[in-house]
XYZ file of C-alpha atoms in Angstrom:
787
model
C 198.627 156.499 117.373
C 201.326 158.767 118.091
C 202.234 159.247 115.194
C 199.211 160.166 113.284
C 198.653 162.228 116.097
C 201.893 163.871 115.361
C 201.015 163.861 111.011
C 197.813 166.019 112.109
C 199.407 168.146 114.798
C 201.765 168.894 112.190
C 202.502 172.956 111.542
C 203.345 172.927 108.034
C 200.069 170.724 108.058
C 198.996 174.192 109.643
C 199.593 176.620 108.010
C 199.182 174.605 104.807
C 195.261 174.577 105.629
C 195.777 178.602 106.735
C 196.339 179.737 103.212
C 193.335 176.659 102.085
C 191.413 179.018 104.296
C 192.025 181.999 103.254
C 192.211 181.814 99.871
C 188.971 179.756 99.813
C 187.529 183.062 101.726
C 189.418 185.642 99.115
C 187.260 183.470 96.196
C 183.932 183.858 98.470
C 184.117 187.441 98.387
C 184.522 187.406 94.625
C 182.226 185.601 94.051
C 179.690 187.536 95.996
C 180.848 190.581 94.559
C 179.939 189.089 90.879
C 176.905 186.831 92.058
C 175.736 187.742 94.652
C 175.968 186.416 98.567
C 173.162 183.760 97.745
C 175.726 182.304 95.695
C 179.524 183.038 97.041
C 177.286 180.703 100.635
C 175.649 178.458 98.105
C 179.792 177.580 96.487
C 182.200 178.609 99.289
C 181.175 179.932 102.805
C 178.834 176.441 103.651
C 179.936 173.753 101.234
C 181.318 171.194 101.936
C 184.730 170.935 100.967
C 185.042 174.457 102.861
C 183.301 173.177 105.981
C 185.405 170.418 105.982
C 188.409 172.560 105.877
C 187.266 174.111 108.956
C 186.389 170.733 110.887
C 190.334 169.772 109.261
C 191.951 172.958 110.653
C 190.204 173.154 114.165
C 191.033 168.854 114.498
C 194.874 170.049 113.439
C 194.478 172.669 117.101
C 192.647 170.079 119.330
C 195.964 166.750 117.929
C 198.236 169.672 118.474
C 197.529 170.433 121.827
C 197.205 166.896 122.808
C 200.571 166.234 121.013
C 202.187 168.725 123.261
C 200.998 168.092 126.691
C 201.927 168.676 129.514
C 202.133 172.123 128.553
C 204.212 173.765 130.695
C 203.583 177.083 132.185
C 206.452 178.363 129.545
C 202.719 177.817 126.194
C 200.066 178.654 128.802
C 199.734 181.337 125.640
C 199.703 178.915 124.050
C 197.191 176.178 125.447
C 194.439 179.743 125.719
C 195.247 180.826 121.775
C 194.644 176.642 120.865
C 191.552 176.523 123.182
C 190.382 179.978 122.370
C 190.166 178.961 118.620
C 188.095 175.228 119.055
C 186.070 176.987 121.315
C 184.733 179.255 118.828
C 184.232 176.436 117.344
C 181.813 174.990 119.612
C 180.178 178.391 119.735
C 180.402 178.976 114.891
C 178.658 175.058 115.454
C 175.565 176.359 118.112
C 174.842 179.249 115.607
C 174.473 177.475 112.826
C 172.598 174.295 113.595
C 171.002 176.259 116.197
C 170.617 179.803 115.610
C 166.775 181.594 114.862
C 167.309 184.139 113.156
C 164.312 186.386 110.813
C 162.743 189.910 109.847
C 159.273 190.725 111.265
C 157.366 193.762 109.517
C 154.352 195.827 111.409
C 153.140 199.174 110.394
C 151.762 201.245 112.897
C 148.842 200.042 114.820
C 149.854 196.323 113.854
C 150.838 193.438 115.696
C 152.385 190.095 115.573
C 153.844 187.270 116.554
C 155.275 185.273 113.150
C 158.724 185.947 111.736
C 159.664 184.731 108.856
C 163.370 182.384 109.848
C 166.246 183.010 106.658
C 168.319 179.794 106.437
C 171.811 179.641 105.841
C 172.181 182.005 102.694
C 170.018 184.939 104.268
C 167.083 183.245 102.849
C 163.461 183.708 103.938
C 162.090 179.679 105.312
C 159.967 178.208 107.358
C 157.975 181.471 109.487
C 159.051 180.715 113.413
C 156.322 181.818 116.084
C 158.015 183.805 118.979
C 156.795 183.000 122.398
C 155.150 187.143 122.617
C 154.123 189.409 120.090
C 154.737 192.622 118.701
C 152.444 195.671 117.953
C 154.141 199.033 116.831
C 152.344 202.071 118.816
C 154.479 204.519 116.508
C 157.840 204.321 113.914
C 160.105 207.818 114.466
C 162.396 208.813 111.733
C 164.608 211.232 113.388
C 166.537 213.970 110.988
C 169.650 216.038 109.889
C 168.715 219.460 111.311
C 167.321 221.032 107.821
C 167.811 218.178 106.127
C 165.783 214.963 104.726
C 168.958 212.255 105.985
C 167.797 210.150 108.242
C 169.741 209.990 111.762
C 168.111 208.211 114.087
C 164.892 205.101 113.181
C 163.234 204.326 116.203
C 160.096 201.821 117.011
C 158.117 202.547 120.141
C 155.653 199.084 120.197
C 154.671 196.874 122.817
C 156.047 193.840 123.962
C 152.544 190.594 125.281
C 153.947 187.978 126.838
C 152.129 184.806 125.310
C 152.538 182.792 128.274
C 151.333 185.214 131.370
C 149.851 188.593 128.589
C 152.146 190.643 130.511
C 152.773 193.532 128.792
C 154.799 196.675 128.424
C 156.128 199.366 126.491
C 159.261 199.443 124.882
C 161.902 201.680 122.312
C 163.659 200.209 119.217
C 166.860 201.784 117.622
C 169.726 201.307 116.159
C 172.114 200.148 118.689
C 170.245 199.798 120.495
C 167.914 196.104 120.458
C 165.551 194.949 122.707
C 166.382 191.358 124.292
C 163.570 189.778 124.991
C 163.095 185.241 126.481
C 166.435 184.767 124.701
C 166.088 186.581 121.784
C 166.501 190.167 120.561
C 164.913 192.327 118.313
C 166.822 195.119 116.258
C 166.038 198.029 114.256
C 166.490 196.548 110.146
C 164.916 198.741 108.010
C 161.024 200.789 107.516
C 158.736 201.825 104.879
C 156.663 204.701 104.341
C 153.690 204.927 102.252
C 152.892 208.294 99.951
C 150.123 209.815 98.820
C 150.551 209.640 95.120
C 149.865 213.366 94.369
C 150.594 214.797 97.861
C 153.830 213.049 98.444
C 152.454 212.912 102.017
C 153.744 209.790 104.100
C 149.993 207.997 104.812
C 151.717 205.484 107.151
C 155.401 203.671 108.577
C 156.226 200.378 109.138
C 158.922 198.946 110.596
C 161.222 196.160 109.624
C 162.835 194.597 113.177
C 166.164 191.886 112.676
C 164.731 188.727 114.890
C 167.433 186.574 116.304
C 167.982 183.558 119.143
C 171.301 182.824 119.080
C 173.058 180.241 121.550
C 176.647 180.141 120.226
C 176.827 183.790 120.055
C 178.264 184.893 124.118
C 179.930 181.613 123.504
C 181.968 183.103 120.482
C 182.801 185.942 121.959
C 183.946 183.812 125.098
C 186.202 182.345 122.770
C 187.106 186.007 120.763
C 188.235 187.012 123.706
C 190.699 184.523 125.216
C 192.483 184.465 121.713
C 193.170 187.882 121.933
C 193.975 187.395 125.671
C 196.351 184.530 125.184
C 198.085 186.186 121.803
C 198.377 188.600 124.606
C 200.904 186.334 126.796
C 202.485 184.543 123.986
C 203.557 188.108 122.594
C 204.759 188.297 127.025
C 206.507 185.353 126.797
C 209.004 185.467 124.018
C 209.858 188.849 124.665
C 210.947 186.978 127.963
C 212.106 184.703 126.067
C 213.878 187.065 123.884
C 215.292 189.019 126.454
C 217.034 185.894 128.413
C 219.549 185.060 125.086
C 220.509 188.357 124.690
C 218.925 188.422 121.485
C 217.552 191.338 121.842
C 219.771 193.350 123.668
C 222.576 192.897 121.075
C 220.205 193.067 117.748
C 219.588 197.024 118.858
C 223.089 197.270 119.950
C 223.567 196.006 116.274
C 227.611 197.931 115.061
C 226.718 199.588 112.008
C 230.311 199.960 110.892
C 231.751 198.671 108.150
C 229.756 200.563 105.571
C 229.737 203.258 107.348
C 230.617 205.281 103.871
C 228.182 203.495 101.783
C 224.827 203.417 103.689
C 225.978 207.569 104.693
C 226.291 207.654 100.932
C 223.007 206.853 100.420
C 222.215 208.891 103.675
C 222.465 212.116 102.217
C 221.004 211.098 99.077
C 217.554 210.028 100.770
C 218.033 213.262 103.031
C 218.305 215.816 100.372
C 215.373 214.944 98.272
C 213.712 214.766 100.832
C 214.938 218.368 102.004
C 213.909 218.952 97.785
C 210.267 217.392 98.455
C 210.176 219.921 101.839
C 210.773 222.788 100.102
C 208.081 222.183 97.206
C 205.569 221.439 99.113
C 206.453 224.798 100.885
C 207.124 226.515 97.895
C 203.124 224.876 96.714
C 201.441 227.560 98.950
C 198.530 228.808 98.106
C 199.229 232.712 97.330
C 197.723 235.246 100.015
C 194.067 235.582 99.043
C 193.172 239.324 97.453
C 190.687 241.513 100.486
C 187.215 242.103 99.182
C 186.539 245.681 100.757
C 188.647 244.850 103.130
C 189.643 242.544 105.139
C 187.264 243.256 107.929
C 184.275 242.422 105.995
C 185.812 238.767 104.619
C 186.894 238.207 108.276
C 182.994 238.846 109.740
C 181.155 236.528 106.331
C 183.406 234.015 107.378
C 181.559 233.774 110.886
C 178.795 233.818 110.135
C 176.273 230.861 111.485
C 174.885 228.774 107.861
C 173.333 225.028 108.262
C 174.318 223.261 105.791
C 174.864 218.436 105.294
C 172.813 218.356 108.812
C 174.789 220.818 111.250
C 175.343 224.506 111.908
C 178.523 226.209 111.054
C 180.716 228.934 109.617
C 180.705 230.250 106.374
C 183.728 229.656 106.137
C 183.460 226.037 105.822
C 180.617 226.134 103.774
C 182.999 228.467 101.642
C 185.825 226.116 101.484
C 183.130 222.721 100.926
C 181.714 224.777 97.967
C 184.984 225.256 96.047
C 186.153 222.244 96.458
C 182.434 220.196 95.213
C 182.913 223.400 91.880
C 186.244 222.956 91.393
C 187.456 220.383 91.989
C 190.298 222.142 94.430
C 190.593 223.261 97.978
C 190.887 226.940 96.335
C 190.268 228.950 93.625
C 193.255 230.428 91.795
C 194.566 231.509 95.123
C 191.562 233.478 96.246
C 190.082 232.994 99.962
C 186.911 230.572 99.847
C 184.743 232.792 101.745
C 185.539 235.644 98.680
C 184.714 233.313 95.288
C 181.665 232.653 97.093
C 180.935 235.322 97.462
C 181.629 236.483 94.019
C 179.188 233.740 93.268
C 176.296 234.990 95.708
C 176.408 238.917 94.654
C 178.535 238.928 91.118
C 176.368 235.726 89.280
C 176.517 236.589 86.142
C 179.835 236.782 86.431
C 180.731 233.842 87.922
C 178.241 231.266 85.755
C 180.166 232.625 82.717
C 183.472 231.912 83.667
C 185.033 228.577 83.490
C 185.593 226.858 87.196
C 183.786 224.520 86.816
C 185.413 220.947 86.534
C 184.461 219.056 84.555
C 186.724 215.503 85.698
C 188.220 214.106 82.236
C 188.760 214.337 79.208
C 186.317 211.663 77.911
C 183.256 213.885 79.281
C 184.323 216.939 77.894
C 184.502 214.729 74.549
C 181.469 214.090 75.462
C 179.653 217.060 75.550
C 181.340 218.669 72.885
C 184.646 220.601 73.921
C 187.302 219.507 72.585
C 189.651 216.481 75.367
C 192.022 218.685 77.427
C 189.199 221.508 78.399
C 189.521 220.575 82.116
C 186.306 224.129 83.314
C 183.481 224.957 82.013
C 181.377 227.222 82.379
C 178.200 227.199 84.392
C 176.236 229.035 81.754
C 177.843 227.174 78.695
C 177.185 223.443 80.391
C 173.627 224.132 81.651
C 172.965 226.199 78.544
C 173.752 222.553 76.393
C 171.762 219.016 74.819
C 174.356 217.059 74.756
C 175.551 217.883 78.665
C 171.544 217.727 80.041
C 170.926 214.897 77.637
C 173.996 212.998 79.501
C 173.418 213.404 82.624
C 169.812 212.315 82.492
C 171.052 208.958 80.894
C 173.311 208.986 84.145
C 169.520 209.376 86.186
C 168.125 207.056 84.130
C 171.090 203.943 85.464
C 170.485 205.508 88.925
C 167.081 205.248 89.316
C 167.515 201.153 87.878
C 169.497 200.643 90.338
C 172.628 199.950 87.044
C 176.129 200.877 87.496
C 177.410 204.024 85.697
C 181.089 203.476 85.097
C 183.161 206.177 82.413
C 181.585 208.991 81.156
C 178.085 208.534 83.232
C 180.240 208.239 86.765
C 181.689 211.672 85.611
C 178.511 213.458 84.327
C 176.624 211.922 86.893
C 178.982 213.892 89.348
C 179.081 217.370 86.756
C 175.148 217.627 87.426
C 176.693 217.475 91.120
C 178.760 219.964 91.106
C 175.656 222.075 88.944
C 174.157 221.860 91.555
C 176.009 223.603 94.840
C 176.671 226.409 91.987
C 173.660 226.487 91.291
C 172.648 226.826 94.619
C 174.292 229.202 95.184
C 173.831 231.764 91.711
C 170.368 231.906 92.710
C 171.620 232.214 96.923
C 169.196 229.049 98.285
C 171.618 227.584 99.308
C 172.682 229.982 101.985
C 169.955 229.287 105.301
C 171.233 231.792 107.908
C 168.174 232.108 109.814
C 167.407 230.081 112.346
C 163.642 229.051 113.204
C 162.507 229.289 116.184
C 161.998 226.557 118.337
C 162.606 224.660 115.944
C 165.861 223.014 116.760
C 165.822 221.014 113.631
C 163.813 222.992 111.433
C 165.699 224.288 108.325
C 166.718 227.685 108.147
C 166.359 230.399 106.161
C 168.096 232.416 103.518
C 168.067 235.991 105.409
C 166.127 238.068 103.694
C 167.733 241.205 101.761
C 170.961 239.666 100.197
C 171.860 242.104 97.269
C 175.253 242.980 99.114
C 178.276 242.123 101.019
C 177.382 244.418 103.460
C 174.122 242.831 104.171
C 175.579 239.498 105.568
C 178.455 241.322 106.775
C 175.348 242.842 108.986
C 173.191 240.135 109.681
C 176.834 238.415 111.327
C 178.462 241.361 113.298
C 174.486 242.088 115.031
C 172.666 240.514 117.773
C 173.163 237.030 117.630
C 169.940 234.703 116.700
C 168.666 231.715 118.429
C 169.547 228.114 117.329
C 173.552 229.850 116.759
C 176.442 227.656 117.588
C 178.203 229.785 119.886
C 181.099 232.817 118.771
C 183.783 229.714 120.749
C 182.206 226.985 118.875
C 182.419 229.026 115.274
C 186.159 230.529 116.113
C 187.764 226.866 116.727
C 185.767 225.095 113.761
C 187.444 228.338 111.970
C 191.330 228.195 113.546
C 190.765 224.215 112.650
C 190.378 224.780 109.147
C 192.811 227.231 108.585
C 195.311 225.230 110.511
C 195.414 222.183 108.427
C 197.241 220.239 111.190
C 197.599 217.841 108.353
C 200.014 219.195 106.430
C 201.836 220.549 109.379
C 201.815 217.267 110.850
C 203.345 215.596 107.401
C 205.999 219.057 107.089
C 207.639 218.700 110.814
C 207.174 214.483 109.914
C 209.350 214.584 107.491
C 211.763 217.170 108.966
C 212.133 214.874 111.681
C 212.899 212.066 108.800
C 215.934 214.150 107.904
C 217.170 214.190 111.747
C 216.537 210.289 111.901
C 218.362 209.310 108.688
C 220.936 211.508 109.286
C 221.221 209.800 113.227
C 220.948 206.761 111.549
C 224.042 207.374 109.052
C 226.029 208.899 112.748
C 225.288 207.354 115.507
C 224.594 210.480 117.482
C 222.695 210.106 120.880
C 221.861 214.389 120.367
C 220.220 213.327 116.274
C 218.500 210.016 118.028
C 216.802 212.302 120.234
C 215.868 215.561 118.096
C 214.827 212.545 115.917
C 212.312 210.931 118.582
C 211.392 214.752 119.487
C 210.116 215.217 115.814
C 207.683 212.658 116.513
C 206.932 213.313 119.184
C 205.373 216.799 117.763
C 204.299 215.393 114.851
C 202.482 212.981 117.127
C 201.534 216.186 119.182
C 199.644 217.202 116.321
C 198.437 214.520 114.564
C 196.531 214.478 117.811
C 195.236 218.244 118.548
C 193.854 217.933 115.172
C 191.825 214.505 115.129
C 190.922 216.619 118.959
C 189.821 219.370 117.315
C 187.523 217.704 114.381
C 186.654 215.546 117.155
C 185.019 218.491 118.873
C 183.689 219.907 115.855
C 181.765 217.368 114.524
C 180.613 216.065 118.207
C 181.739 212.337 116.834
C 184.562 211.089 116.424
C 186.187 211.138 113.172
C 185.484 207.708 111.942
C 183.547 207.354 109.585
C 184.818 208.178 106.412
C 188.133 207.087 104.114
C 189.496 210.723 105.131
C 189.221 210.095 109.153
C 190.027 207.128 108.980
C 193.397 208.428 106.973
C 194.640 210.213 110.112
C 193.566 207.536 112.738
C 196.318 205.192 110.351
C 199.074 207.913 110.508
C 197.843 208.712 114.331
C 198.185 205.022 115.337
C 201.836 205.152 113.515
C 202.610 207.133 115.823
C 200.806 206.477 118.822
C 202.614 202.921 118.854
C 205.995 204.743 117.866
C 205.880 206.260 121.127
C 204.980 203.596 123.463
C 207.325 200.888 122.078
C 210.160 202.856 121.401
C 211.186 202.278 125.507
C 210.598 198.652 124.856
C 212.015 197.915 121.944
C 214.940 200.595 121.653
C 215.429 200.368 118.705
C 215.525 203.740 116.576
C 214.759 202.130 113.681
C 212.033 202.140 115.198
C 211.787 205.792 114.909
C 213.142 205.826 111.139
C 210.116 204.202 110.027
C 207.104 205.874 111.916
C 208.739 208.874 111.512
C 208.725 207.922 107.270
C 205.428 205.678 107.824
C 203.740 208.515 109.626
C 205.632 211.320 107.388
C 204.054 209.245 104.113
C 200.246 208.460 105.336
C 199.645 212.419 106.419
C 201.233 213.966 103.492
C 199.166 211.187 100.984
C 195.960 212.999 103.460
C 196.606 216.590 102.621
C 197.896 216.436 99.029
C 195.377 213.898 97.714
C 191.855 215.255 96.457
C 190.226 213.540 98.435
C 186.893 214.759 101.136
C 188.663 216.178 103.879
C 184.838 217.755 105.203
C 182.572 217.101 108.152
C 179.218 214.832 106.843
C 176.914 213.519 109.055
C 176.806 209.316 110.059
C 174.317 207.083 109.139
C 171.938 205.420 112.001
C 173.755 202.264 112.345
C 177.349 204.487 112.604
C 175.300 207.033 115.441
C 174.576 205.864 119.176
C 176.690 203.342 119.918
C 180.518 203.517 122.012
C 181.791 200.828 119.553
C 183.220 203.155 116.252
C 185.017 204.312 118.442
C 186.310 201.060 120.260
C 186.443 199.258 117.311
C 187.396 202.004 114.464
C 190.634 203.498 116.743
C 191.782 199.143 117.396
C 191.905 198.061 113.533
C 193.203 200.787 112.218
C 196.297 201.499 115.000
C 196.925 197.885 114.240
C 196.964 198.125 110.151
C 199.890 200.819 111.320
C 201.504 198.400 113.011
C 200.826 196.672 110.403
C 202.651 199.196 107.595
C 205.215 199.876 109.581
C 206.303 195.831 109.498
C 206.076 196.065 106.052
C 208.370 199.469 105.094
C 210.819 197.285 107.250
C 210.427 194.256 104.883
C 210.914 196.300 101.999
C 214.036 197.468 103.771
C 215.452 193.958 104.504
C 215.050 193.728 101.297
C 216.513 196.430 100.185
C 219.298 196.164 101.798
C 219.981 192.192 100.531
C 219.769 193.670 97.103
C 222.031 196.481 97.559
C 223.528 196.455 100.379
C 224.191 192.020 100.816
C 226.877 191.437 103.496
C 224.820 193.655 105.948
C 223.565 190.697 107.084
C 224.042 191.987 110.327
C 221.531 194.406 109.509
C 219.295 192.728 108.019
C 218.784 190.082 111.077
C 217.807 193.074 113.241
C 215.126 193.942 110.521
C 214.114 190.221 110.209
C 213.547 190.405 114.080
C 211.864 193.964 114.053
C 209.328 192.806 111.143
C 208.447 189.926 113.832
C 207.657 191.994 116.885
C 204.909 194.612 114.046
C 203.348 191.173 113.069
C 202.639 189.600 116.023
C 201.556 192.938 117.709
C 199.998 194.167 114.247
C 197.927 189.907 114.570
C 196.930 190.658 117.821
C 194.883 194.274 117.385
C 193.383 192.290 113.675
C 192.096 189.967 115.849
C 190.918 192.533 119.090
C 189.273 194.639 115.262
C 187.567 191.396 114.128
C 185.867 190.875 117.972
C 185.264 194.371 118.415
C 183.526 194.952 114.966
C 182.009 191.442 115.583
C 180.426 192.392 119.464
C 179.286 196.505 117.224
C 177.786 194.027 114.351
C 175.696 192.051 116.827
C 174.754 195.131 118.152
C 172.970 196.079 114.933
C 172.109 193.685 112.777
C 171.278 190.421 115.106
C 175.424 188.759 114.202
C 178.726 188.335 114.997
C 179.011 187.111 111.535
C 177.214 187.542 107.994
C 180.486 186.702 105.685
C 180.527 190.066 104.974
C 183.166 191.360 102.151
C 185.073 193.857 104.942
C 184.093 190.771 107.790
C 185.804 187.987 105.321
C 188.527 190.226 104.802
C 189.930 191.215 107.647
C 189.702 187.760 109.026
C 191.950 187.225 105.172
C 194.863 189.259 106.160
C 194.846 187.516 110.314
C 195.090 183.952 108.354
C 197.403 185.443 106.409
C 199.632 186.474 109.159
C 199.231 183.703 110.890
C 200.767 181.700 108.395
C 203.890 183.720 108.836
C 203.977 183.411 111.912
C 203.638 179.781 112.485
C 205.923 179.769 109.415
C 208.923 181.364 110.805
C 207.710 179.223 114.561
C 208.880 175.846 113.006
C 211.386 177.316 110.481
C 209.068 176.745 107.431
C 210.256 179.960 105.955
C 213.637 181.767 106.104
C 214.368 185.446 106.637
C 214.155 186.746 103.746
C 210.608 184.653 103.046
C 209.153 185.815 106.060
C 210.454 189.755 104.730
C 209.127 188.649 101.029
C 205.603 186.690 102.408
C 204.767 190.261 104.614
C 205.099 192.197 101.764
C 202.727 189.963 100.577
C 200.248 189.696 103.488
C 200.104 193.629 103.773
C 198.207 193.301 100.584
C 195.307 192.131 102.103
C 194.737 194.643 104.202
C 195.381 196.696 100.717
C 192.910 194.945 100.176
C 190.796 194.871 103.573
C 191.297 198.805 103.578
C 190.672 199.674 100.215
C 189.527 196.941 98.060
C 186.019 196.011 99.633
C 185.511 199.741 99.209
C 186.191 200.282 95.480
C 187.239 196.889 93.908
C 184.277 194.596 95.493
C 181.715 197.393 96.019
C 179.543 195.198 98.194
C 178.015 194.707 101.075
C 177.740 196.479 104.531
C 180.848 198.373 103.851
C 181.460 199.135 100.342
C 181.387 203.153 99.458
C 182.881 203.202 96.187
C 183.232 201.355 93.018
C 184.907 199.292 90.831
C 185.958 202.641 88.298
C 187.564 204.460 90.651
C 191.141 205.569 90.499
C 191.386 203.723 93.999
C 191.250 200.536 91.230
C 194.117 200.996 89.589
C 196.563 202.761 91.687
C 195.900 199.056 93.503
C 197.350 197.506 89.602
C 200.167 199.279 90.140
C 201.547 198.963 92.951
C 200.615 194.868 93.139
C 202.688 194.918 90.462
C 205.639 197.368 91.787
C 205.591 194.753 94.704
C 205.977 191.473 92.856
C 208.922 193.067 90.540
C 210.273 194.610 93.726
C 210.087 191.114 95.377
C 211.469 188.690 92.648
C 214.668 191.013 92.691
C 215.480 191.203 96.141
C 214.267 186.956 95.661
C 217.672 186.580 92.890
C 219.444 188.957 94.995
C 219.001 186.508 98.094
C 219.611 183.500 95.187
C 222.406 184.614 94.458
C 223.962 185.972 98.208
C 223.033 181.651 98.905
C 224.900 180.428 95.981
C 228.032 182.790 97.306
C 227.991 181.775 100.505
C 227.529 178.316 99.640
C 230.514 179.060 97.388
C 232.741 180.215 99.423
C 231.671 177.099 102.235
C 232.737 174.280 100.041
C 235.706 176.382 99.240
């Protein structure tokens, strides 16, 4: 019996099951992307073989708990984490067998007390009678000011208890469900009945999601204790390491022995960094030309306008317009305000200037232009029947919900650019006059608007009711002008140069300067996020650009917090390199950096400000770990005798993986709570959810394999590089590769897909190179030992 228990409790079995589970989960997302969620649910998530894997994993966890009893003080964290896993399984089992979930659709004035229940694959099954009835009194769609874009959905209802006939009024809106008699009602969707002749709304209906889940709270308890248990394990490991003196020896390791070689490497790297710094400085745009004097340009810049659901300075609108039309943040080095003013007041010249970006050589050829043509004029494009024909094909594909790839996708984007420019050529895009007493109404175009002087007079005249304060206008202009992303990566790049010099020379002064540079870069990043938060009126965490800001910020935050604990100069060097790279990509890549309205599911909830920073800092820490893993393998290839460094790097990578994994599971916990408050389910097998779990399981497999010495130092480094591909898949692949699920906002033909493939192939080649070098090193060591 003891032997069977030990076999079931085997750590090797645990690692194998973790790998099989993550492979199954990954396969499920691919099936969902190609064949739909019901097929994925039927063939993977609720298939007998996958449920069996989960059951065997639960048995493995229980057996490991029993085999190590009594546990003792050193295994408190182990006891908490593994017990919490069993709690999660029990809660998930209660959800699977006893959860009631369905939808309730009501037109205004209609009452109902039954829902169409959903089965495990999300398909309607039998109806379920509720112990109360719901009457929809009124349904409201709140739009962002001046737009038809929804900012919130709200259902005003009356609930009548089926037993007591008591009635009370309630409101249900996104992220604010109604809880009554064990059921939760969530705002899910809506319908509108419009008059086919006038397009006016005749009546509206709400679609409510209704659920009762007896396992949800138990799962949340399990998640919470899993996070706490992992923190205890981390603390226990750190105490044990300190007692053995291993951490002190690692942090105080001697870098002599190959100082000359490493010095050459450091000098070469520093030269490359300085060259990059110089090229970045020389790439600055020339000063914009003045138009009738800087005073008029500055006055126009501060003119409040309404655009994209919020009020902003004309400066912001001009920058976004130039970006959308030309694909660049400035046109020929001009101030965007000057460029757009020319579109407004010299429309003939602007329409005939080739400044509209085509997007691809294929589209240029398709519309009858030479393949190398990058820009064409507005007049040339709108007068071309071939251009209009291709855009019409793209519109028809969009109306029938067909994928647009290649030329059709580029034609769709081209039409957006033309619409942008048309709005300024016709002077309809400039909305600067608020509607008195109607804060959400669309602003009017100023009249007259025949010259720059009209805008200057409006901007410098009496402030209109409904305009933002001068301080808000100045704050947004300052935020755009400073361009904190660029300042941050230049500061961090300088700090990286100092870090390299400090690492080679062992200078405390240089160490201090490197850390000061990191603090400076972190301060700039913090200022940028705080300013963007103030301008947007919300946490900047709703799109790819904003998530990159938190990714780099998380690198700096972790390094600043961890350095006093780890006391390893590699922490500073690593953080300067990673944060500088992330900030440089954020600043230099053609990413939409403008502030846009959030969808209703992201608004009105504190979980956006909790979940996103946690998950992004987790990615940041694991990114730091993968940089260390690359350095470790790099030394294995180029400096195989520096085993002292590779040992220190391997240990540091372990701490990164531990902390990153804790943040990953904390991100899954907060995301689950958010999902439960938004959609009525803590886990819906959405690809983003699944890949977050895949990434967590991947790192858990490595950590457990390292603990049982199933994986050596090189194996941990190599596998952590491979595991980081699951982070890239979670962060980018779900959006741009799979193109499915609630978190998807990309499409399969994005250049991101090609870059992910290139990176994966490059990583495979690097790891293979390192493996051959590691194997050669081991053979040499074996030969010397035998001799």
